[in-house]
mmCIF file of C-alpha atoms in Angstrom:
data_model
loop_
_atom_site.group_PDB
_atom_site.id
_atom_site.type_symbol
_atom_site.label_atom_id
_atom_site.label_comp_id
_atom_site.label_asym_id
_atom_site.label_seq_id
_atom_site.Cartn_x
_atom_site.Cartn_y
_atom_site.Cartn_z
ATOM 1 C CA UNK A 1 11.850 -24.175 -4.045
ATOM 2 C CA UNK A 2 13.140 -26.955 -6.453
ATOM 3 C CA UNK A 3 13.993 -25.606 -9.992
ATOM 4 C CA UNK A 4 11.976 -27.323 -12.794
ATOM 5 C CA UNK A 5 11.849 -26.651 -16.686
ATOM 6 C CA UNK A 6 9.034 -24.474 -17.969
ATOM 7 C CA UNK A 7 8.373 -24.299 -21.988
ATOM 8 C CA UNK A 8 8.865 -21.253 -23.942
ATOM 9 C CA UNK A 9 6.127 -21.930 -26.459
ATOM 10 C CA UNK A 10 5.467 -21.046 -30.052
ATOM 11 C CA UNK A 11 3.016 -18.278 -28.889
ATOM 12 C CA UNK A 12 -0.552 -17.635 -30.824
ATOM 13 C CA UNK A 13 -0.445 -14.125 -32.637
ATOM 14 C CA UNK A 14 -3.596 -13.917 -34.084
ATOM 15 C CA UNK A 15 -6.765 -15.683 -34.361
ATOM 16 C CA UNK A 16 -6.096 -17.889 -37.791
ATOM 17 C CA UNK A 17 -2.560 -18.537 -36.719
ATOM 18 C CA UNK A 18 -1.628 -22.578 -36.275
ATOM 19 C CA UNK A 19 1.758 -22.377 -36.926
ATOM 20 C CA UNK A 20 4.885 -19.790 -37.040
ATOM 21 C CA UNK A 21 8.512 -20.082 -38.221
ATOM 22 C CA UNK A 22 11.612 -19.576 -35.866
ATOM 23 C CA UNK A 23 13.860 -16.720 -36.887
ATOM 24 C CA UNK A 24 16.517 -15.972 -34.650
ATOM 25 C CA UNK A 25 17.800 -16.070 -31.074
ATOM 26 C CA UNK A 26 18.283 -13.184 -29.291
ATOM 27 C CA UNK A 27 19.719 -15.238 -26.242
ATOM 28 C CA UNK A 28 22.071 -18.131 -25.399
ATOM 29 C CA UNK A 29 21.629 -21.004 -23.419
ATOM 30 C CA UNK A 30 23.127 -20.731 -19.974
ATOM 31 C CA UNK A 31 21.566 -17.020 -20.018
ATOM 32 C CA UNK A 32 19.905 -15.624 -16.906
ATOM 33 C CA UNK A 33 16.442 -14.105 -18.364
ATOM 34 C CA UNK A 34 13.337 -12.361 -16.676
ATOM 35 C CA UNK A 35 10.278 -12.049 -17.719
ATOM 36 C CA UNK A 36 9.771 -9.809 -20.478
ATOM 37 C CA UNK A 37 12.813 -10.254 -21.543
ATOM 38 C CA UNK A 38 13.010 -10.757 -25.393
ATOM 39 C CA UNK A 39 14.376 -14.353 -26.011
ATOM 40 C CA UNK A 40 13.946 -14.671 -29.897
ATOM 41 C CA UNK A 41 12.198 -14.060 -33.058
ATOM 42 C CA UNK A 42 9.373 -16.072 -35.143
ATOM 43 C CA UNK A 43 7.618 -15.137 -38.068
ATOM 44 C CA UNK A 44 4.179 -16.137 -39.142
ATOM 45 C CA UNK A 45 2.455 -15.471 -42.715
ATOM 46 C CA UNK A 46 1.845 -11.975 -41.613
ATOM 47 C CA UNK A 47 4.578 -10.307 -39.243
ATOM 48 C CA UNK A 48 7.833 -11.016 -37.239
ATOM 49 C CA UNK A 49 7.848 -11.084 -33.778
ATOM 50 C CA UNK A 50 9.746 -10.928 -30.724
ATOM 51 C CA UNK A 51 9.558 -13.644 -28.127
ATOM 52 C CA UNK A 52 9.304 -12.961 -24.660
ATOM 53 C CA UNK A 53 10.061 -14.959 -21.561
ATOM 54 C CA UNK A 54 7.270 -15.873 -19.338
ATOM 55 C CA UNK A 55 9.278 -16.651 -16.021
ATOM 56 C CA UNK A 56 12.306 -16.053 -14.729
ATOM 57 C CA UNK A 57 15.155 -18.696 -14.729
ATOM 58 C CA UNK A 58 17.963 -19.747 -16.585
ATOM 59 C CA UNK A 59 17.680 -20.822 -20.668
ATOM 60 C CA UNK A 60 18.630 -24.171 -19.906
ATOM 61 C CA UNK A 61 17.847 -25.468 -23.935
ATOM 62 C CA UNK A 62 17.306 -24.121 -27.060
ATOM 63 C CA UNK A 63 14.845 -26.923 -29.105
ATOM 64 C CA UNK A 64 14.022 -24.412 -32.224
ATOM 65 C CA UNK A 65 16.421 -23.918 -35.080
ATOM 66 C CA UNK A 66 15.936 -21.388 -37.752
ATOM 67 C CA UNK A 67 13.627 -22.186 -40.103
ATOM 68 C CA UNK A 68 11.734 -25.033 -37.757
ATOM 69 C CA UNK A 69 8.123 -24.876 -38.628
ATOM 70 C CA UNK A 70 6.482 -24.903 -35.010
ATOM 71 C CA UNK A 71 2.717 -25.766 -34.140
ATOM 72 C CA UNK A 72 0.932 -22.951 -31.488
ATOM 73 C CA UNK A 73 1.713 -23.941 -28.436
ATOM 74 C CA UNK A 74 4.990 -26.719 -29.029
ATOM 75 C CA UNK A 75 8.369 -25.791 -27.165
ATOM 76 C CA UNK A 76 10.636 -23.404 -28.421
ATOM 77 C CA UNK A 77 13.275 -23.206 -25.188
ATOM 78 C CA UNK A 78 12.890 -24.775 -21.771
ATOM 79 C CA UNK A 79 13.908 -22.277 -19.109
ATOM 80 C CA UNK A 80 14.985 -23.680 -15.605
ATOM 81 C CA UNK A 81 12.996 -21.910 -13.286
ATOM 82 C CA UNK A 82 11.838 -21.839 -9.811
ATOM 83 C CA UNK A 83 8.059 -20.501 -10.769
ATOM 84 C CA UNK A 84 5.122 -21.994 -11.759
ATOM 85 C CA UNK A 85 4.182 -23.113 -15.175
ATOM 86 C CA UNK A 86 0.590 -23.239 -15.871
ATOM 87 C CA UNK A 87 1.230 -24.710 -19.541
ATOM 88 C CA UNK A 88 4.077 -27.676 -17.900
ATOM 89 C CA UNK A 89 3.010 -31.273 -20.065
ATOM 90 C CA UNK A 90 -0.455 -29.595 -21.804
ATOM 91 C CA UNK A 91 1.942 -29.406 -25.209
ATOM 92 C CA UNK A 92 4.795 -31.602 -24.928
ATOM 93 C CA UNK A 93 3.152 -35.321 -23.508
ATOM 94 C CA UNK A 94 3.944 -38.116 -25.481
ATOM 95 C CA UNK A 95 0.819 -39.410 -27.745
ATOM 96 C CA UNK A 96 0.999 -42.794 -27.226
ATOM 97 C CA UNK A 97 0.632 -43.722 -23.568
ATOM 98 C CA UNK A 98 1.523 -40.759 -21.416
ATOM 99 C CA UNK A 99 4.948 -40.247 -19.426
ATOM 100 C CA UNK A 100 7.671 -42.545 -19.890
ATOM 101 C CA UNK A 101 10.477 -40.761 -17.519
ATOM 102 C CA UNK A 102 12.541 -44.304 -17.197
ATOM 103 C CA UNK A 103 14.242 -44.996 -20.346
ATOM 104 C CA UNK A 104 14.329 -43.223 -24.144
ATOM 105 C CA UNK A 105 12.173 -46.094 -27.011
ATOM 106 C CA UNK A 106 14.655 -47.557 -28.720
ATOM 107 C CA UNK A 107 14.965 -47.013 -32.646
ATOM 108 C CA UNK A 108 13.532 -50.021 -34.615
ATOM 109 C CA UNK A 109 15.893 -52.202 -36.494
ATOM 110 C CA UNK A 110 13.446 -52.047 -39.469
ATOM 111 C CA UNK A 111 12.396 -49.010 -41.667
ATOM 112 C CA UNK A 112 8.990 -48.409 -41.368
ATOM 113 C CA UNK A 113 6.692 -45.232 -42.455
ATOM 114 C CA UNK A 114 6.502 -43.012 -39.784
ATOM 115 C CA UNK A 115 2.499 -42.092 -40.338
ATOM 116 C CA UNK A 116 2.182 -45.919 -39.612
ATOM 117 C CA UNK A 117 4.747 -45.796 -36.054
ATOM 118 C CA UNK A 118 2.088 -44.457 -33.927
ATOM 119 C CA UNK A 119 4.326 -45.256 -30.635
ATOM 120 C CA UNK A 120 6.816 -43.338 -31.233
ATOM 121 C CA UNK A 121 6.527 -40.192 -28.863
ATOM 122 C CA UNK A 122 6.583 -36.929 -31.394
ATOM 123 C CA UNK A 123 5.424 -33.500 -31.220
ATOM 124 C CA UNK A 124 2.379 -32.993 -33.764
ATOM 125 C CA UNK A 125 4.579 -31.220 -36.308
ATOM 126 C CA UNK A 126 7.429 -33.493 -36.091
ATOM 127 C CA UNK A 127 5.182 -36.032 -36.307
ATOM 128 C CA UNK A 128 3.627 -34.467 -39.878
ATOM 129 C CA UNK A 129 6.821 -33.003 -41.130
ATOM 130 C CA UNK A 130 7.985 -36.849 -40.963
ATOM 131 C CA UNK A 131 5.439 -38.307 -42.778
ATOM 132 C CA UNK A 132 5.431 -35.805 -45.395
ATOM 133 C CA UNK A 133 9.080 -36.433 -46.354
ATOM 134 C CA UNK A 134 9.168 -39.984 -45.308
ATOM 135 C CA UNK A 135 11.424 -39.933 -42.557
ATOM 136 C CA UNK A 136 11.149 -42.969 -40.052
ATOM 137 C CA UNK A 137 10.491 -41.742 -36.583
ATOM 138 C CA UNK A 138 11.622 -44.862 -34.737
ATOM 139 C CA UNK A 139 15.315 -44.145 -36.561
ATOM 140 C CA UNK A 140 16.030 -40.510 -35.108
ATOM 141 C CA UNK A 141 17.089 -39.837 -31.695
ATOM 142 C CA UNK A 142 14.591 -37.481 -29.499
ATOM 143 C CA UNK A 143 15.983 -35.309 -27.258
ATOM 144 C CA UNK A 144 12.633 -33.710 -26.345
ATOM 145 C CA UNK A 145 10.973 -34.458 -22.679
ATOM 146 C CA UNK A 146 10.292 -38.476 -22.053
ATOM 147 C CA UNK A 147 12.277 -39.365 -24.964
ATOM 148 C CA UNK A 148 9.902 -36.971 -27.611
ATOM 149 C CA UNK A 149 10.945 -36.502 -31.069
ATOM 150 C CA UNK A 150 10.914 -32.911 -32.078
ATOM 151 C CA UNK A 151 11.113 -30.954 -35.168
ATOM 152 C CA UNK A 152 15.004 -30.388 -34.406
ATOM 153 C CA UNK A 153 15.449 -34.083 -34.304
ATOM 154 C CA UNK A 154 14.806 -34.326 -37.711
ATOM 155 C CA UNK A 155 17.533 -34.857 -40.505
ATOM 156 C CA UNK A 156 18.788 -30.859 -41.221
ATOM 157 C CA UNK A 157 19.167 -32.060 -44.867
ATOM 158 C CA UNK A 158 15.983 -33.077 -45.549
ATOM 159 C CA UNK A 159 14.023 -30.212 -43.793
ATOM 160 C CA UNK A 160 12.719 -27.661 -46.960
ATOM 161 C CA UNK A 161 12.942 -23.993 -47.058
ATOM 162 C CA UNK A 162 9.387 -23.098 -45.603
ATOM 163 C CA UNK A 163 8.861 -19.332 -46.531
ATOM 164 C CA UNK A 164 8.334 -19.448 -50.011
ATOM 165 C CA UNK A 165 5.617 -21.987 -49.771
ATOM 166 C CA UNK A 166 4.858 -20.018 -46.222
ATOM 167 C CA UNK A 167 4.315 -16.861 -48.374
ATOM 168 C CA UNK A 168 2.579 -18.647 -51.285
ATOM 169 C CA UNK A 169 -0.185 -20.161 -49.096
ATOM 170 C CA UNK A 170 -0.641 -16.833 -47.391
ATOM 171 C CA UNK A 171 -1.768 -15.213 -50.970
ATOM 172 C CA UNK A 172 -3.744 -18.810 -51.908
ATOM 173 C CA UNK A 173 -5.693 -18.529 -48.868
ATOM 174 C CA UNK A 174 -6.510 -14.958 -49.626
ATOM 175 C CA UNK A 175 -6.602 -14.666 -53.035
ATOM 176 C CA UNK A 176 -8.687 -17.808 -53.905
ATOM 177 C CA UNK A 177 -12.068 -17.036 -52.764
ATOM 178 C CA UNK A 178 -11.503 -14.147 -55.733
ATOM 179 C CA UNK A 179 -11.673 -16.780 -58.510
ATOM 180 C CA UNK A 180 -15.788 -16.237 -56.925
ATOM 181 C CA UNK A 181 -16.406 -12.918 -57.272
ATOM 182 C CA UNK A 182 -17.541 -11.800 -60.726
ATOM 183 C CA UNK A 183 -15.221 -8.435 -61.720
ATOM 184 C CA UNK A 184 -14.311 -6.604 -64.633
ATOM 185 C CA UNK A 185 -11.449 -4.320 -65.570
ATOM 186 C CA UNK A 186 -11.153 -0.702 -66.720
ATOM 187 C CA UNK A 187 -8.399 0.681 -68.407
ATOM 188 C CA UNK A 188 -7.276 4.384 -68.780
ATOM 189 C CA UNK A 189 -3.790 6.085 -69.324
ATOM 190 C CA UNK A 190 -4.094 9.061 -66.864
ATOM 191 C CA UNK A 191 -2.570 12.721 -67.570
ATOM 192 C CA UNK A 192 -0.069 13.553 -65.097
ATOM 193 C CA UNK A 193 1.062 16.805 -65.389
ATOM 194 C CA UNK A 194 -1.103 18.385 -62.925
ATOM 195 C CA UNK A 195 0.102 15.653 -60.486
ATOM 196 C CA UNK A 196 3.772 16.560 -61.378
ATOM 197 C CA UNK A 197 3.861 19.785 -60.158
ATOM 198 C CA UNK A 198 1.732 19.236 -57.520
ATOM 199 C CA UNK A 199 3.072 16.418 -55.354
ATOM 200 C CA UNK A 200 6.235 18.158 -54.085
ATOM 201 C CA UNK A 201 8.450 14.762 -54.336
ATOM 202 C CA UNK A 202 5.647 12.492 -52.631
ATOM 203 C CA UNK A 203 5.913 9.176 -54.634
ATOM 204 C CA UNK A 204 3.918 7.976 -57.014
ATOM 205 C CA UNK A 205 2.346 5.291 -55.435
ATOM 206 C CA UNK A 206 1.095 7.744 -52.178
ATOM 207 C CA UNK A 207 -0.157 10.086 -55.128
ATOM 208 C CA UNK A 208 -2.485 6.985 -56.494
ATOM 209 C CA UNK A 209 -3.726 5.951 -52.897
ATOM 210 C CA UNK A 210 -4.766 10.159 -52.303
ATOM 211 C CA UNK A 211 -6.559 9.921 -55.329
ATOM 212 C CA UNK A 212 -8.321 6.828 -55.099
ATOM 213 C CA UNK A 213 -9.684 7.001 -51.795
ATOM 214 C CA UNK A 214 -10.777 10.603 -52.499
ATOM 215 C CA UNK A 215 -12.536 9.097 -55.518
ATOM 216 C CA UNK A 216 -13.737 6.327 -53.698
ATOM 217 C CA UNK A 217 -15.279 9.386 -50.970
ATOM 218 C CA UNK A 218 -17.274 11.253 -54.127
ATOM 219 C CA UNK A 219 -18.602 7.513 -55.651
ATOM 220 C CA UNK A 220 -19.427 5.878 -52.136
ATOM 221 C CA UNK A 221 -21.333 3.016 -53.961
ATOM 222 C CA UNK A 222 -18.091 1.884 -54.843
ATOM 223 C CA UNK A 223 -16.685 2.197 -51.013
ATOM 224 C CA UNK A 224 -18.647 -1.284 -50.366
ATOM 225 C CA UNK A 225 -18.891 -4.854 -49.926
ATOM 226 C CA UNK A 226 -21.271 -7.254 -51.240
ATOM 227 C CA UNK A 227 -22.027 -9.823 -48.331
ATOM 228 C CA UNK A 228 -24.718 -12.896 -49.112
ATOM 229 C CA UNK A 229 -27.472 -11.115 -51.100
ATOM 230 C CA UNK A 230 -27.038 -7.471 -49.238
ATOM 231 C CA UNK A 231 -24.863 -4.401 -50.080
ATOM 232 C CA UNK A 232 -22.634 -3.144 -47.128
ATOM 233 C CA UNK A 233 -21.404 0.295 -47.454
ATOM 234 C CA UNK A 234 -18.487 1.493 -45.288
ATOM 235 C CA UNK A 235 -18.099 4.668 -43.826
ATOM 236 C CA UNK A 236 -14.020 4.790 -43.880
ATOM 237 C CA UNK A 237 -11.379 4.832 -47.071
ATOM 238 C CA UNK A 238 -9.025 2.158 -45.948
ATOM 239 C CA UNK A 239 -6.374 1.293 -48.670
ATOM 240 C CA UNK A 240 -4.837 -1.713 -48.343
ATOM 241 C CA UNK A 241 -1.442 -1.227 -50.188
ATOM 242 C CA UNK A 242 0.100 -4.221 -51.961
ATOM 243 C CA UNK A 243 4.591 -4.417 -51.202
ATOM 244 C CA UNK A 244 6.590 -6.509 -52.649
ATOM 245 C CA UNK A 245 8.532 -8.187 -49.627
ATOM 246 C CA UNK A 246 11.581 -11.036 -49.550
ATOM 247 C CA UNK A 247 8.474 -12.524 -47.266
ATOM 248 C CA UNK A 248 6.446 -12.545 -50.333
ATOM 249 C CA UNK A 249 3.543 -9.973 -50.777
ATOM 250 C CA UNK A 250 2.459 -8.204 -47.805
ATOM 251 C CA UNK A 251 -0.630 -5.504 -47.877
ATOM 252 C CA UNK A 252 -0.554 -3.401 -45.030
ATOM 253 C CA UNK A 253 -3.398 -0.567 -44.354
ATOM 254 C CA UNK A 254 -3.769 2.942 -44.465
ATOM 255 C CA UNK A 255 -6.703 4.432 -42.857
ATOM 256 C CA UNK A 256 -8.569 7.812 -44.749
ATOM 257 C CA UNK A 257 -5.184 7.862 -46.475
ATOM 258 C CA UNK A 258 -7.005 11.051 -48.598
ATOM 259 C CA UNK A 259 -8.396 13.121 -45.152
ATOM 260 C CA UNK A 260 -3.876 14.324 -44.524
ATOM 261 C CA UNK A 261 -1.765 16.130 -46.495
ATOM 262 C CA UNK A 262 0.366 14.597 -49.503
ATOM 263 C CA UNK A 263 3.153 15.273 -47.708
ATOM 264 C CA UNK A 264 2.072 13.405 -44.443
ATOM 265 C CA UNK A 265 1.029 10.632 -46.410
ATOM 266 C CA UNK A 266 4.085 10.178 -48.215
ATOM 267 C CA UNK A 267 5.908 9.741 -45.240
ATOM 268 C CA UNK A 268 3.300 7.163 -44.334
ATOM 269 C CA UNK A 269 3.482 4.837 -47.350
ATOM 270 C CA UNK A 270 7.704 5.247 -47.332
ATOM 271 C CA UNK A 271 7.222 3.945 -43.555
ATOM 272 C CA UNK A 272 5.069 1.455 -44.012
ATOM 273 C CA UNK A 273 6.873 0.000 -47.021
ATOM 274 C CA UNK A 274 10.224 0.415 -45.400
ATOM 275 C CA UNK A 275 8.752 -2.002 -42.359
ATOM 276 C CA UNK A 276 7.031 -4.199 -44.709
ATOM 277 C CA UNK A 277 10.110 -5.355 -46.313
ATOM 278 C CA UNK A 278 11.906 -5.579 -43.007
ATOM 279 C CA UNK A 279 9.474 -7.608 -41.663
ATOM 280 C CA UNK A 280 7.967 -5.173 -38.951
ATOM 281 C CA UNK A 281 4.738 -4.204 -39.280
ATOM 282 C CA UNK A 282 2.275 -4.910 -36.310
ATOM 283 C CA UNK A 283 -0.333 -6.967 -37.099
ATOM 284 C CA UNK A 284 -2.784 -4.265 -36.891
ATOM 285 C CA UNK A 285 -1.673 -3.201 -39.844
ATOM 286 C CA UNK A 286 -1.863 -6.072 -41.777
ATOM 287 C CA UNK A 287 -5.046 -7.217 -40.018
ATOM 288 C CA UNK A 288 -7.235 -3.841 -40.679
ATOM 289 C CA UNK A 289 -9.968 -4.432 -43.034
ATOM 290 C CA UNK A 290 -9.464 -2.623 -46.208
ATOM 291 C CA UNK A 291 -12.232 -1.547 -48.885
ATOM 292 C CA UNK A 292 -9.803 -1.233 -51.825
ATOM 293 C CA UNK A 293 -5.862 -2.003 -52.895
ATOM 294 C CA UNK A 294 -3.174 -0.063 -54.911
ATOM 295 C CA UNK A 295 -0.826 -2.070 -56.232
ATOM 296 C CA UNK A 296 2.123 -0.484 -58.413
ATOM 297 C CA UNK A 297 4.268 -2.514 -60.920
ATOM 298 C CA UNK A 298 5.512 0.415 -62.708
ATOM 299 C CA UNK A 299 8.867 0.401 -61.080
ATOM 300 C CA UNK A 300 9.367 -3.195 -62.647
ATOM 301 C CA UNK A 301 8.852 -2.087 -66.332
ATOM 302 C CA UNK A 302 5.258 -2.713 -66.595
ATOM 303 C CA UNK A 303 2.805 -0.648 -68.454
ATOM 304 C CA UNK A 304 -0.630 -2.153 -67.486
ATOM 305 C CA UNK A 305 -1.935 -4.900 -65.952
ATOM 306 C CA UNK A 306 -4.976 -6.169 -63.950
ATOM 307 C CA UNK A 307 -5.112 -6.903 -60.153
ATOM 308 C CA UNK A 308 -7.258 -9.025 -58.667
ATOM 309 C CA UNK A 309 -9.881 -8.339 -55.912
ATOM 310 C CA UNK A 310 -9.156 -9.699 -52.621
ATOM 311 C CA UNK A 311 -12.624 -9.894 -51.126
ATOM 312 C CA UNK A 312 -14.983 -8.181 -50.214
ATOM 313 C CA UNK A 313 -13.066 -5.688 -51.061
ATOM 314 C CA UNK A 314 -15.192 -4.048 -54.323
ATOM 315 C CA UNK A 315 -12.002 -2.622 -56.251
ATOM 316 C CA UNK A 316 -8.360 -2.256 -56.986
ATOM 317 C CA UNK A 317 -6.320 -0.464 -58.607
ATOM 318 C CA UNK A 318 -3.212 -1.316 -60.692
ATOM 319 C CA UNK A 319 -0.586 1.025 -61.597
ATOM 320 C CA UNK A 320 1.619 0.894 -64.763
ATOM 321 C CA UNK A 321 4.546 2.572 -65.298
ATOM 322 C CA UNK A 322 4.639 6.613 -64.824
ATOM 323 C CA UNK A 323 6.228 7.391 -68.229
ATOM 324 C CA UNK A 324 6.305 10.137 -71.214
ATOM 325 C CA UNK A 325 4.493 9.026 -74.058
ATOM 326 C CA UNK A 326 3.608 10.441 -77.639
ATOM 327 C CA UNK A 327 -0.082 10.906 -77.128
ATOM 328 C CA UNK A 328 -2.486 12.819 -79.459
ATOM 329 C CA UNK A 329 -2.516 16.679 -78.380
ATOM 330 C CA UNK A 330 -5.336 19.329 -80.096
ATOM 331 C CA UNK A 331 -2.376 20.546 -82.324
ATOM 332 C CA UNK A 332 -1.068 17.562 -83.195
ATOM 333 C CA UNK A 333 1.124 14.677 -81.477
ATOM 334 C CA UNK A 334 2.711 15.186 -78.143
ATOM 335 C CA UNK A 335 4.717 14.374 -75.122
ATOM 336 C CA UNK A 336 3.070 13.864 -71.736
ATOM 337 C CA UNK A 337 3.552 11.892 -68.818
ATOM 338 C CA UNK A 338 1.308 9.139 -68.152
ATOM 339 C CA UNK A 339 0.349 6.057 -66.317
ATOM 340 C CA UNK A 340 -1.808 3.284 -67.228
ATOM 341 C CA UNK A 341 -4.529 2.508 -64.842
ATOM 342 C CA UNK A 342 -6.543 -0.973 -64.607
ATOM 343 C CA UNK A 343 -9.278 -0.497 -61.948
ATOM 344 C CA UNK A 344 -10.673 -3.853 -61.280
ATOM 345 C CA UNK A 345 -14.714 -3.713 -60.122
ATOM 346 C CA UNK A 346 -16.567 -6.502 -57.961
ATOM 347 C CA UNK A 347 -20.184 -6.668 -60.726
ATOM 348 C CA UNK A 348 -22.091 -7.219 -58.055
ATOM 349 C CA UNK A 349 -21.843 -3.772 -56.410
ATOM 350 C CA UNK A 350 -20.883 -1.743 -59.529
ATOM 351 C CA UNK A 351 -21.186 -1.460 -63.241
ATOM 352 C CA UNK A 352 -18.798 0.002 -66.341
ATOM 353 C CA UNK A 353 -20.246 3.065 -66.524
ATOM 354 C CA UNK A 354 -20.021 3.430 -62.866
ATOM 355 C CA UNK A 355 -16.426 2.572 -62.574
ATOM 356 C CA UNK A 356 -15.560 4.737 -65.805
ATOM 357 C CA UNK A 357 -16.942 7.969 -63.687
ATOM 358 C CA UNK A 358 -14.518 6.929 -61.289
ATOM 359 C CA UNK A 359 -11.918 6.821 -63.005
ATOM 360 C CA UNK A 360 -12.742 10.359 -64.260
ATOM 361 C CA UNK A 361 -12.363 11.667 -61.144
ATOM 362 C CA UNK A 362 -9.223 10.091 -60.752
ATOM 363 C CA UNK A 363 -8.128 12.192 -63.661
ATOM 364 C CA UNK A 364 -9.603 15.400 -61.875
ATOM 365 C CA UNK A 365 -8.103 14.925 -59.098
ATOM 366 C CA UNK A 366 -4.937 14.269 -60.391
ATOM 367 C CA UNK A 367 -5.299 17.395 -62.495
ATOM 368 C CA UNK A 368 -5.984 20.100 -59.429
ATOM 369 C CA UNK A 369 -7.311 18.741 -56.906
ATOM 370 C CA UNK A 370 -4.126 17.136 -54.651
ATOM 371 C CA UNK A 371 -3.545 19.851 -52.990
#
């Protein structure tokens, strides 16, 4: 059998992926792979992930650089390989007028804006990436199949740093739709010296998620959704917890974080944020639905703020920063440890009053109730 070169393709990771970034290699070309074998790393908005060869062969090219922005489904590698490839041409023809195997186009003598050079052959995303920064696609030299210009065959020096804005539009496309959702915010400094000698070096922010989804299990009106006109309660806690990543912010899930032990759960939320800010969380922790989020800013200096919904989620809750403060005590002034709370409410499936009982039994759990 005649050896041929199959694509390694930017696979699809989830359902509203279009697009991931390449990371790293993990081989070389000239290296003997088999299938399975782990060839490199991409990253989406969500999660890194490894790579794996589809056939066996030989990596004959490498096409992605780090940092290339590649469409679902463009080249990443070609492998030389004696099997079949059920995906050979479906990503990588030429737009124009099919298969030119013959002879490379020629560059143009004259500039002219790429989103105008429709026959130049280009990948999708080289095609876009060009326009956007006004590179001519007729000048650059394609070294993808029948003369194609890919994403590497644009100028290095003009190509921008894609995961800020890749993190940014991650939070725009989730965070927008709460700019809909009429909320209000409650604010409470919480006693914590019940909580002090009870959470046996658990952090903070794992003693904030026990509490609220135990608080969340004694006010289930507040464990909802609102969806059209209706009310959709849920029968799980899920708390979605909000980490501050060099990917940007990243809010993996914790299941009935308030049905295990404060000790269990501790180690939970120090593994989960110890992946999250290496990048390795499975997407079924970043995909889980969630009814509420926890996010703490206290360990930045912050004393209060508000956090906004991410929908349909009904509530969040922001943490200040756990601190001793001179508070009024029954003989006088004192000094306690506190946090500030702001618990932010979704009106349509709560009220003040509602969310101030809440937040009382945030207080009474944190008083005896942890343990």
């Amino acid at each position: 059998m005649v050896a041929k070169e199959v694509a390694l393709v930017m696979p699809k990771m989830s359902m509203t992926m279009t697009e991931g970034v390449f990371v790293a290699w993990h081989k070389a070309a000239g290296d003997r792979i088999r299938q399975g074998d782990v060839v490199c790393e991409v990253t989406t908005d969500k999660v890194d992930m490894e790579v794996e060869a589809t056939v066996d062969g030989v990596l004959a090219r490498l096409v992605a650089r780090p940092e290339d922005v590649i469409a679902v489904g463009e080249p990443i590698a070609y492998v030389e390989s004696e099997a079949d490839d059920l995906l050979e041409g479906l990503f990588d023809a030429p737009e124009a007028s099919g298969p030119v195997p013959e002879e490379p186009r020629a560059p143009e003598p004259q500039p002219v804006r790429a989103a105008e050079k429709r026959g130049v052959a280009a990948v999708p995303a080289a095609r876009r990436l060009a326009a956007e920064r006004g590179v001519d696609l007729a000048a650059l030299t394609p070294t993808g199949p029948w003369g194609t210009i890919r994403v590497a065959d644009l100028p290095a020096g003009r190509l921008a740093k894609p995961a800020p804005a890749r993190g940014r539009a991650a939070v725009a496309r989730r965070m927008t739709p709460s700019a809909l959702v009429p909320q209000f915010v409650l604010y409470r400094d919480v006693d914590l010296a019940g909580a002090e000698r009870a959470r046996n070096g658990a952090s903070w922010t794992a003693v904030f998620v026990h509490v609220l989804a135990a608080a969340l299990r004694a006010h289930p009106a507040f464990n909802a959704s609102w969806s059209g006109d209706t009310l959709v309660r849920h029968e799980g806690v899920a708390v979605a917890l909000a980490v501050d990543t060099p990917r940007g912010l990243l809010a993996p899930v914790l299941t009935d974080p308030d049905l295990c032990g404060l000790d269990e759960l501790g180690s939970r939320v120090a593994d989960v944020v110890s992946r999250a800010k290496a990048g390795k969380l499975g997407l079924a922790e970043l995909s889980a639905p969630a009814t509420t989020t926890v996010s703490n800013l206290g360990g930045l200096g912050v004393g209060a703020f508000q956090a906004l919904l991410t929908p349909p989620q009904a509530s969040a809750l922001a943490m200040g920063a756990v601190e001793r403060k001179v508070v009024p005590v029954p003989d006088g002034v004192g000094v306690r440890l506190r946090c500030s709370l702001g618990l932010t409410v979704d009106h349509r499936v709560a009220d003040g009053a509602d969310g101030a009982r809440l937040l009382s039994t945030v207080q009474e759990l944190l008083d005896g109730g942890l343990v």
